[in-house]
Coordinates of N, CA and C in Angstrom, one line a residue:
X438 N 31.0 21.3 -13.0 CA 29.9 20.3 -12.8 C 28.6 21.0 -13.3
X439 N 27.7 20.0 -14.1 CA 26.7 21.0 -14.7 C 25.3 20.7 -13.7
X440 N 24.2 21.0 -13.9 CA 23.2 20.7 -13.7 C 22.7 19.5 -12.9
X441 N 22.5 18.7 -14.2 CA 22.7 17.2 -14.4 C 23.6 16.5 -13.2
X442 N 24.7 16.9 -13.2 CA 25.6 15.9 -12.5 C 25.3 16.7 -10.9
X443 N 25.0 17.5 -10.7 CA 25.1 18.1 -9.2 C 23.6 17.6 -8.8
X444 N 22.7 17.4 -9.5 CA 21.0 15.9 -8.9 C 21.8 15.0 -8.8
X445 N 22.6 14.5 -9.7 CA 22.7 13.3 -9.7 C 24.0 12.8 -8.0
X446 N 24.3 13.9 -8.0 CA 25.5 13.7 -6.9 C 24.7 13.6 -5.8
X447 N 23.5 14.5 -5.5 CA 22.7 14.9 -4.7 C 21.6 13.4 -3.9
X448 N 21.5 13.0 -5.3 CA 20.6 11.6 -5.2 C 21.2 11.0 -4.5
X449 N 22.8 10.6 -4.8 CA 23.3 9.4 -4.4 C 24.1 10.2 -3.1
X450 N 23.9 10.8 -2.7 CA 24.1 11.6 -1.3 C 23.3 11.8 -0.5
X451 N 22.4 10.8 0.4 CA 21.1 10.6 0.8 C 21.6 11.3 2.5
X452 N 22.5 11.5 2.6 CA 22.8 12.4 3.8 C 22.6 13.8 3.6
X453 N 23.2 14.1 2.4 CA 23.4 15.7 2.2 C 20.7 15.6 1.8
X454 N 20.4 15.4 1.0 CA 19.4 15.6 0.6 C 18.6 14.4 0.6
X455 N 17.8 14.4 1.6 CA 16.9 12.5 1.5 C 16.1 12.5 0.5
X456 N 16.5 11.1 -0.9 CA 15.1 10.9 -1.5 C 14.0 11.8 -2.1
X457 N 13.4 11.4 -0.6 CA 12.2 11.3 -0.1 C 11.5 13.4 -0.3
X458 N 12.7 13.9 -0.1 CA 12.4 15.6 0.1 C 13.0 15.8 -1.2
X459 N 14.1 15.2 -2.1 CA 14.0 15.2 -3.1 C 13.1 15.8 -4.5
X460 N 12.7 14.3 -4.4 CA 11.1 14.1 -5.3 C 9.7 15.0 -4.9
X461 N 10.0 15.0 -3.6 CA 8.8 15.9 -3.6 C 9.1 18.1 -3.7
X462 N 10.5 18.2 -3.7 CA 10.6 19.2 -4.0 C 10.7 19.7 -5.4
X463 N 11.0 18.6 -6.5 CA 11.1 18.7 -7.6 C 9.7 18.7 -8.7
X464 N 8.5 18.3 -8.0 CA 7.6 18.1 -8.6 C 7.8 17.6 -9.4
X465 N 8.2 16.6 -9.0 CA 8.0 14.8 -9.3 C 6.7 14.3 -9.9
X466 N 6.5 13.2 -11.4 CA 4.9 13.3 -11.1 C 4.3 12.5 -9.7
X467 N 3.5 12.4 -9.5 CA 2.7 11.7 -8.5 C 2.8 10.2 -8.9
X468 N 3.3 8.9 -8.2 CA 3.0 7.7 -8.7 C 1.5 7.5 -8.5
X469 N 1.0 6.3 -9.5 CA -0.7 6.2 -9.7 C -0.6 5.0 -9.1
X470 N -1.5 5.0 -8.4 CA -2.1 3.6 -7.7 C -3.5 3.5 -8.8
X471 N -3.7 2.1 -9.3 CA -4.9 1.7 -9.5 C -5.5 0.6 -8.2
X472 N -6.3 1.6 -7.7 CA -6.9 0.9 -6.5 C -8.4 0.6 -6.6
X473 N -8.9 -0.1 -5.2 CA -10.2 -0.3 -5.0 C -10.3 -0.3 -3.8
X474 N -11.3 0.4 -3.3 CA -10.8 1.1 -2.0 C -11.9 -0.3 -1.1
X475 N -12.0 -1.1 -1.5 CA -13.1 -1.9 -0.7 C -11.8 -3.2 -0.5
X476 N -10.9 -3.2 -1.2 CA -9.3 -4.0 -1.2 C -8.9 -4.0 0.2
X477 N -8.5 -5.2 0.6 CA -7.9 -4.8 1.8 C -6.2 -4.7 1.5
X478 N -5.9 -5.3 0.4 CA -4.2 -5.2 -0.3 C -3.8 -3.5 -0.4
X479 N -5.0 -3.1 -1.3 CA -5.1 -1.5 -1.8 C -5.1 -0.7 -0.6
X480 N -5.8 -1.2 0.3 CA -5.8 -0.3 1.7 C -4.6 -0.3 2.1
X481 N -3.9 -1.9 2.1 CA -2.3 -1.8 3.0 C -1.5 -0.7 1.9
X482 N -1.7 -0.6 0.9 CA -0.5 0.3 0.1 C -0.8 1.3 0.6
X483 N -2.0 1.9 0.8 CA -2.8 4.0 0.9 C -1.7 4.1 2.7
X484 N -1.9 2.5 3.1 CA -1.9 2.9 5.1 C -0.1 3.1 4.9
X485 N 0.9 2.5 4.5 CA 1.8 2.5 4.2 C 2.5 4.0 3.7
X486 N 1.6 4.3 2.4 CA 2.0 5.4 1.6 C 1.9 6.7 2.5
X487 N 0.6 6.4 3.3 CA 0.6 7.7 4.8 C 1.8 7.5 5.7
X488 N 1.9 6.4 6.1 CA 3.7 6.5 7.2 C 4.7 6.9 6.4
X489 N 4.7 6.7 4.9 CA 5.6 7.1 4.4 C 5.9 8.6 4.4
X490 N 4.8 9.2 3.8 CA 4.7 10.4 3.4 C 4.9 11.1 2.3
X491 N 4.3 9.7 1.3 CA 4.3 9.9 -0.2 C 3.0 10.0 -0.5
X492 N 2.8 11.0 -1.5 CA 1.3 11.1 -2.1 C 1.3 10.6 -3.4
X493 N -0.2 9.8 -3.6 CA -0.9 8.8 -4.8 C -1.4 9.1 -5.1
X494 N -1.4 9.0 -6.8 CA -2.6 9.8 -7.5 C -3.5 8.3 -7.5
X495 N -4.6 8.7 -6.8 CA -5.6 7.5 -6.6 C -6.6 7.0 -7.9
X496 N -6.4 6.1 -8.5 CA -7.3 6.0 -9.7 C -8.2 4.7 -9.2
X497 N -9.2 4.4 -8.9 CA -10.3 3.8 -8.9 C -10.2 3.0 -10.0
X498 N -10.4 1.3 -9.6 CA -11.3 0.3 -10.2 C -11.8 -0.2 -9.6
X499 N -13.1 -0.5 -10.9 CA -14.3 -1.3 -10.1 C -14.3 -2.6 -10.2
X500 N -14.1 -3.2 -9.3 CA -13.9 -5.0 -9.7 C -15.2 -5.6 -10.2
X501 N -16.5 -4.8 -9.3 CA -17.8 -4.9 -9.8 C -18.4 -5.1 -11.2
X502 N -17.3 -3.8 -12.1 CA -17.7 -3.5 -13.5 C -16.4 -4.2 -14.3
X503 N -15.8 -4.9 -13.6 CA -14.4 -5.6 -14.4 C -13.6 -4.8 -14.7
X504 N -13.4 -3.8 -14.6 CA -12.6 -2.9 -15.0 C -11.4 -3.1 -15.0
X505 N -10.7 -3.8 -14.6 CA -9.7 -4.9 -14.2 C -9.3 -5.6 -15.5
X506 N -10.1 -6.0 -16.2 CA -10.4 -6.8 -17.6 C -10.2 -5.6 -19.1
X507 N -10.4 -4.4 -18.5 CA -10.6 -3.5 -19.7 C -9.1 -3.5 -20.3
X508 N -8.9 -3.9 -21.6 CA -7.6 -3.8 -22.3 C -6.9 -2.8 -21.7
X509 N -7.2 -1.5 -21.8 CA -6.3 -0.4 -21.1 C -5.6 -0.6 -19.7
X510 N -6.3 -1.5 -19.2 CA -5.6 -1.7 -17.9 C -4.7 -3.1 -18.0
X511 N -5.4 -4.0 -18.8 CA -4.5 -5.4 -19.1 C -2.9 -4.8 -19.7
X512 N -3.0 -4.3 -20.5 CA -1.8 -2.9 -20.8 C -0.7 -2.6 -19.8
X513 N -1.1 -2.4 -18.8 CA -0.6 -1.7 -17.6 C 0.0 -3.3 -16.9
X514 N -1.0 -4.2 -16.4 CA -1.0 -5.1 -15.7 C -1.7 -6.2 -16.5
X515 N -0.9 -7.1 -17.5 CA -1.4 -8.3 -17.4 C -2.2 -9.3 -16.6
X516 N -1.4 -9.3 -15.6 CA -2.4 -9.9 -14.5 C -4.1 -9.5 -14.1
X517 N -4.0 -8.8 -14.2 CA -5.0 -7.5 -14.1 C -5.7 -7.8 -12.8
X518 N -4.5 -7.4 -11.6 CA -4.8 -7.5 -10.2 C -4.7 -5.9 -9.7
X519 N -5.0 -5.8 -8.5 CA -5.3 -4.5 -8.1 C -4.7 -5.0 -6.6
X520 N -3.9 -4.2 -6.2 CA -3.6 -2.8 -6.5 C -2.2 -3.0 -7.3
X521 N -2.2 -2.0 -8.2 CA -1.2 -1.7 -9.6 C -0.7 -0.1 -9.0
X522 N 0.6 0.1 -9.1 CA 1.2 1.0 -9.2 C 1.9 1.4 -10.4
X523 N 1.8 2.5 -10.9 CA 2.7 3.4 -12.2 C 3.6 4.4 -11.2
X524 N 5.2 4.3 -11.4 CA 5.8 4.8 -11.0 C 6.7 5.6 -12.0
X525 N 6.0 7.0 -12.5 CA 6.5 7.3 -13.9 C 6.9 5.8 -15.0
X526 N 5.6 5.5 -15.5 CA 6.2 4.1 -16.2 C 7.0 3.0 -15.9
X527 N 7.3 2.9 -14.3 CA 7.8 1.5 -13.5 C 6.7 0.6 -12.8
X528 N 6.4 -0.4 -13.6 CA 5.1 -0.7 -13.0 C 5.1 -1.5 -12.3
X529 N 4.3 -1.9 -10.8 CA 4.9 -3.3 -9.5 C 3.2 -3.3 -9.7
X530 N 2.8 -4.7 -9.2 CA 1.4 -5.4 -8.5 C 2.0 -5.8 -7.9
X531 N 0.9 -6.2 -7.0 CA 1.0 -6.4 -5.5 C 1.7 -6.0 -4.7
X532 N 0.8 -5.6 -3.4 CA 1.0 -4.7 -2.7 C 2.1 -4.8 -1.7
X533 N 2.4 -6.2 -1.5 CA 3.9 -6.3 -0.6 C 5.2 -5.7 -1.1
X534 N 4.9 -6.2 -2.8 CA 6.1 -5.6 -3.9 C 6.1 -3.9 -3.5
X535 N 4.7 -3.4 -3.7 CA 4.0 -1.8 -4.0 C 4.9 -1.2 -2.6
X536 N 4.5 -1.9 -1.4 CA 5.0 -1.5 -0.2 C 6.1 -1.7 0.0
X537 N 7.5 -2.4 -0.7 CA 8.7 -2.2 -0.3 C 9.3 -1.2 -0.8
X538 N 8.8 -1.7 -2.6 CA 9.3 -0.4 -3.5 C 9.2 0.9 -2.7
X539 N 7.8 1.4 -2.4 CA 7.6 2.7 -1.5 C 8.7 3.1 -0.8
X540 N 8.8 2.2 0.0 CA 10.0 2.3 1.3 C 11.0 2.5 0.9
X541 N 11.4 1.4 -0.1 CA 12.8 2.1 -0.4 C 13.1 3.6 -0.9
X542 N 12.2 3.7 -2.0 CA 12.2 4.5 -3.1 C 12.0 6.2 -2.3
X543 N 10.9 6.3 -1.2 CA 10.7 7.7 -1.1 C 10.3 7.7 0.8
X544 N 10.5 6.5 1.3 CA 11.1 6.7 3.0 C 12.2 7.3 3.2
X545 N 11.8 8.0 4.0 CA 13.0 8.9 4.6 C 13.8 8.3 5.6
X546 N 13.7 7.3 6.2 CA 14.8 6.4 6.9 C 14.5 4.8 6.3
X547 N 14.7 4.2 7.1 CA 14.3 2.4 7.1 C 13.9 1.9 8.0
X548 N 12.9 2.5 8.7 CA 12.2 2.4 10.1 C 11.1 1.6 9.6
X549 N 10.8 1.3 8.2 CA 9.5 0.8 7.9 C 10.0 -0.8 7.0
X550 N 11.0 -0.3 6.7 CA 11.7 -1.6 5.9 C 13.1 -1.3 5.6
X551 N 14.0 -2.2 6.9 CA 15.4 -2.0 7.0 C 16.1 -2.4 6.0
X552 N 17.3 -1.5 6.1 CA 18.3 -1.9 4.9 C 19.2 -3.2 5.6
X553 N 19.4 -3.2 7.0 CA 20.0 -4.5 7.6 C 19.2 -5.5 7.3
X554 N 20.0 -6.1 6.7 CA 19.3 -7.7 6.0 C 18.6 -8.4 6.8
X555 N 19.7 -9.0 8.5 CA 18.4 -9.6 9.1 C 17.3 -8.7 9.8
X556 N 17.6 -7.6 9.6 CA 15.9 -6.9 10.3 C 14.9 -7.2 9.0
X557 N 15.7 -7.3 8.0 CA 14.6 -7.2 6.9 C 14.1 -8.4 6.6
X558 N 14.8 -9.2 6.6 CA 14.3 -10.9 6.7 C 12.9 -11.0 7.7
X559 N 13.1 -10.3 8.9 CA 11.9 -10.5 9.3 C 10.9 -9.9 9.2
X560 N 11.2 -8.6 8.7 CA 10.1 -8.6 7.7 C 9.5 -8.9 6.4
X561 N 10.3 -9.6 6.0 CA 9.6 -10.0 4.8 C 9.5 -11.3 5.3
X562 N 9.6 -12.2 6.5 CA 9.0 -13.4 7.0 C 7.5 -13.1 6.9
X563 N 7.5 -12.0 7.5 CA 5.9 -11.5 8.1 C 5.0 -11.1 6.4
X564 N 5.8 -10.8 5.7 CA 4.9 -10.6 4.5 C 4.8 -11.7 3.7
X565 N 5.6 -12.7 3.8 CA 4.8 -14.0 3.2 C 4.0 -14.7 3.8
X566 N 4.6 -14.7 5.3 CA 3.8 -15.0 5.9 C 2.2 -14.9 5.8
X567 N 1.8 -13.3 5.6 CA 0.9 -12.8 5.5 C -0.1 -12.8 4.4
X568 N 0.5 -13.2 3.2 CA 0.2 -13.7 1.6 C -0.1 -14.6 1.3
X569 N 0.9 -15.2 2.4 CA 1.2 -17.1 2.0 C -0.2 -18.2 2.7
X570 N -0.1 -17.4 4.1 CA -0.8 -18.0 5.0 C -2.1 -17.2 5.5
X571 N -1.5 -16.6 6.2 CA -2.7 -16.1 7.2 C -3.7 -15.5 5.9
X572 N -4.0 -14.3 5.6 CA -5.0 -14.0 4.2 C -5.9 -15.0 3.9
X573 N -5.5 -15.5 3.3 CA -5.9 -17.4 2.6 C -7.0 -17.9 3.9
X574 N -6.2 -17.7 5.1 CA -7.2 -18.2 5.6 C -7.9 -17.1 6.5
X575 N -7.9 -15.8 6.2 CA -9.1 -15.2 7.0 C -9.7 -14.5 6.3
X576 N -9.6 -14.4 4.8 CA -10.4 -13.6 3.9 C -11.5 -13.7 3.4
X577 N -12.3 -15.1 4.4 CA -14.0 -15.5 4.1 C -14.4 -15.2 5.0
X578 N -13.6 -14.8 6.6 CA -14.7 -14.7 7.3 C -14.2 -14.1 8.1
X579 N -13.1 -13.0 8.3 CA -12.7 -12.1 9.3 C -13.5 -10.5 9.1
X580 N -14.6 -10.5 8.0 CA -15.2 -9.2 8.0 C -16.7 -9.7 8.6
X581 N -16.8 -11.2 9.4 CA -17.9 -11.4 9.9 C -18.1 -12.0 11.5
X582 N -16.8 -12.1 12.1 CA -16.3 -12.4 13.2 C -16.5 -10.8 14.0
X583 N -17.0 -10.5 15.3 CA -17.3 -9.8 16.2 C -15.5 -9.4 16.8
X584 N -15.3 -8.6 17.1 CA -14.4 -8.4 18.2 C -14.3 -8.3 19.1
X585 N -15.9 -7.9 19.9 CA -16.1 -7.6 21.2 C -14.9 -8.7 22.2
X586 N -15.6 -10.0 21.2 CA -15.1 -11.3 22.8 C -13.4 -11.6 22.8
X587 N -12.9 -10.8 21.7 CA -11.4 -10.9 21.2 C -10.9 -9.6 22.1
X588 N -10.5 -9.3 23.3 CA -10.0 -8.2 23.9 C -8.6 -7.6 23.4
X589 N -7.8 -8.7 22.8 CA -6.4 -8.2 22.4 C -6.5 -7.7 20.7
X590 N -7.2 -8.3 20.4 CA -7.9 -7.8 18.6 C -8.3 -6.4 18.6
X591 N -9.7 -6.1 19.8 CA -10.5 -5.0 19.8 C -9.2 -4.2 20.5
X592 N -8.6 -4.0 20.7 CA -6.7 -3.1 21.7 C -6.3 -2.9 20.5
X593 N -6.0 -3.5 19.8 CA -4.6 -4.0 18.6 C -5.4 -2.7 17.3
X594 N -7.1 -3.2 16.9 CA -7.5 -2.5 16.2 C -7.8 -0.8 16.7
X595 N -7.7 -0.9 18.3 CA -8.1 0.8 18.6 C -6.8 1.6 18.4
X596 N -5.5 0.3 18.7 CA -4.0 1.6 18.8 C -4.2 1.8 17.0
X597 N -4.8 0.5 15.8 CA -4.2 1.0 14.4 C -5.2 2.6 14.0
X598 N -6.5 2.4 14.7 CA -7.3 3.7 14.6 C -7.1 5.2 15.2
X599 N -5.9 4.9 16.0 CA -5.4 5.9 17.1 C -4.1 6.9 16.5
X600 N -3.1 5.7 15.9 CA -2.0 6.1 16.1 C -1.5 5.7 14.1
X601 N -2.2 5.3 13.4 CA -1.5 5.0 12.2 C -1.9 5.9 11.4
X602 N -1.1 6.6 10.9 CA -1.3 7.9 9.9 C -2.8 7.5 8.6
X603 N -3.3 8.4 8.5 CA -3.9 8.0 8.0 C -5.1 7.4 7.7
X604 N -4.9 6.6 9.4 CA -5.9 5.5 9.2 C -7.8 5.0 8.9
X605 N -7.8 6.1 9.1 CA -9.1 6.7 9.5 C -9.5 6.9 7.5
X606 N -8.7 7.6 6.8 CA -9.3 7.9 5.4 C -9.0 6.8 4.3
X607 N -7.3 6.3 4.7 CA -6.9 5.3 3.9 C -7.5 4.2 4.1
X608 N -8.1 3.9 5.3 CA -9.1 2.3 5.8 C -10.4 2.5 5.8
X609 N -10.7 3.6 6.6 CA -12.1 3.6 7.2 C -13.2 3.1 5.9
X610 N -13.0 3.9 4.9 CA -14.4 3.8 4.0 C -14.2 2.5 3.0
X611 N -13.4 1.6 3.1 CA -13.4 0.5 2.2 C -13.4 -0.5 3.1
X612 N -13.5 -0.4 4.3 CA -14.0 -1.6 5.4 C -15.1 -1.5 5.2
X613 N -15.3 -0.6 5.2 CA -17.3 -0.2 5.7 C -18.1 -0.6 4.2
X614 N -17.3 -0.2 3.2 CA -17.7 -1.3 1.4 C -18.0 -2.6 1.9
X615 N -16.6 -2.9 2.2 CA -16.3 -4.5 2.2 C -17.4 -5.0 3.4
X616 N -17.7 -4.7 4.5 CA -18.7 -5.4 5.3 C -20.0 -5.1 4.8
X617 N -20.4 -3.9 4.4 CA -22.0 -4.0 4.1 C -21.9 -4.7 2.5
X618 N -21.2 -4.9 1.7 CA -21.2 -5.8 0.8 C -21.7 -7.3 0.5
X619 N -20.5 -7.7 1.7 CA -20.8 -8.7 2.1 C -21.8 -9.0 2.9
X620 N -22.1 -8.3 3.6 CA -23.4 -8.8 4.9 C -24.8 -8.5 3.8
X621 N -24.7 -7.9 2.9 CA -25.8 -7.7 1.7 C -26.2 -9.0 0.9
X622 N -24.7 -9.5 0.7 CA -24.7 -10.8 0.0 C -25.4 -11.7 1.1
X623 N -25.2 -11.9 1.8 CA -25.5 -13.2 3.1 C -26.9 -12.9 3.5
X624 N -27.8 -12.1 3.2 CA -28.8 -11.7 3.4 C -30.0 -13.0 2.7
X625 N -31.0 -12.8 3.5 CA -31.7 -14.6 2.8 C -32.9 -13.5 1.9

């Protein structure tokens, strides 16, 4: 057995060697996120990629300067939506897509997105859900709604500031874009 065939035995032996320790022992390249850290899509991929415990080579666009529009990136993403992942030249948009691929690809269990079909069903209920419906309807005005008088919202947002890897670097500074942005705009 040469080289070659003893990874490749290794890969598909997720008992003997996960994935996940795999890729990162191999120096693997880094997958690229083209993000915008003021995104709340781009934030769900960074907050995800922290539970995971995969690292992103973070590349910045500015939706400000269209950058989104620049042929080099139309290239990448036709659509030319953000957030865009490069996975050694496998490319997904959108971040539901971004965040399963992750899970499968470099999660060390399925605690985040089961391989049993119906656990997985419901979560992927909750991400159309989440796409389909709810988004649509709170993405004009949930960065100007208070939480104080919402007691189970202001709980729900202290355990994701408490306890979600990450949360604090992958969220903090692109909420704080996105509200003084907007409260800039609304200004008379």
């Amino acid at each position: 057995m040469n080289v070659d065939e003893s990874i490749h035995l290794l890969l598909l032996s997720p008992q003997v060697i996960p994935r996940s320790l795999f890729y990162r022992s191999v120096r693997m390249p880094r997958p690229i996120l083209y993000t915008a850290e003021m995104s709340p899509p781009c934030r769900a991929v960074l907050l995800a990629a922290e539970a995971i415990g995969v690292q992103l080579e973070k590349r910045e666009i500015s939706i400000f300067n269209r950058d989104q529009l620049q042929e080099s990136f139309q290239k990448i993403n036709p659509q030319h939506t953000i957030p865009t992942l490069d996975d050694n030249g496998h490319i997904i948009w959108d971040s539901h897509a971004i965040i399963c691929y992750l899970c499968d690809k470099y999660g060390r269990d399925d605690s985040l997105y089961p391989k049993d079909l119906e656990r997985r069903a419901i979560i992927d209920q909750r991400l159309y859900f989440d796409c389909g419906i709810l988004f649509a309807l709170l993405r004009g005005i949930a960065a100007f709604v208070p939480v104080a008088p919402y007691p189970n919202v202001a709980r729900w947002l202290k355990i994701c500031e408490e306890e979600l890897p990450g949360y604090a670097r992958a969220n903090g500074p692109g909420v704080k874009m996105f509200h003084e942005y907007f409260r800039a705009k609304l200004q008379p």
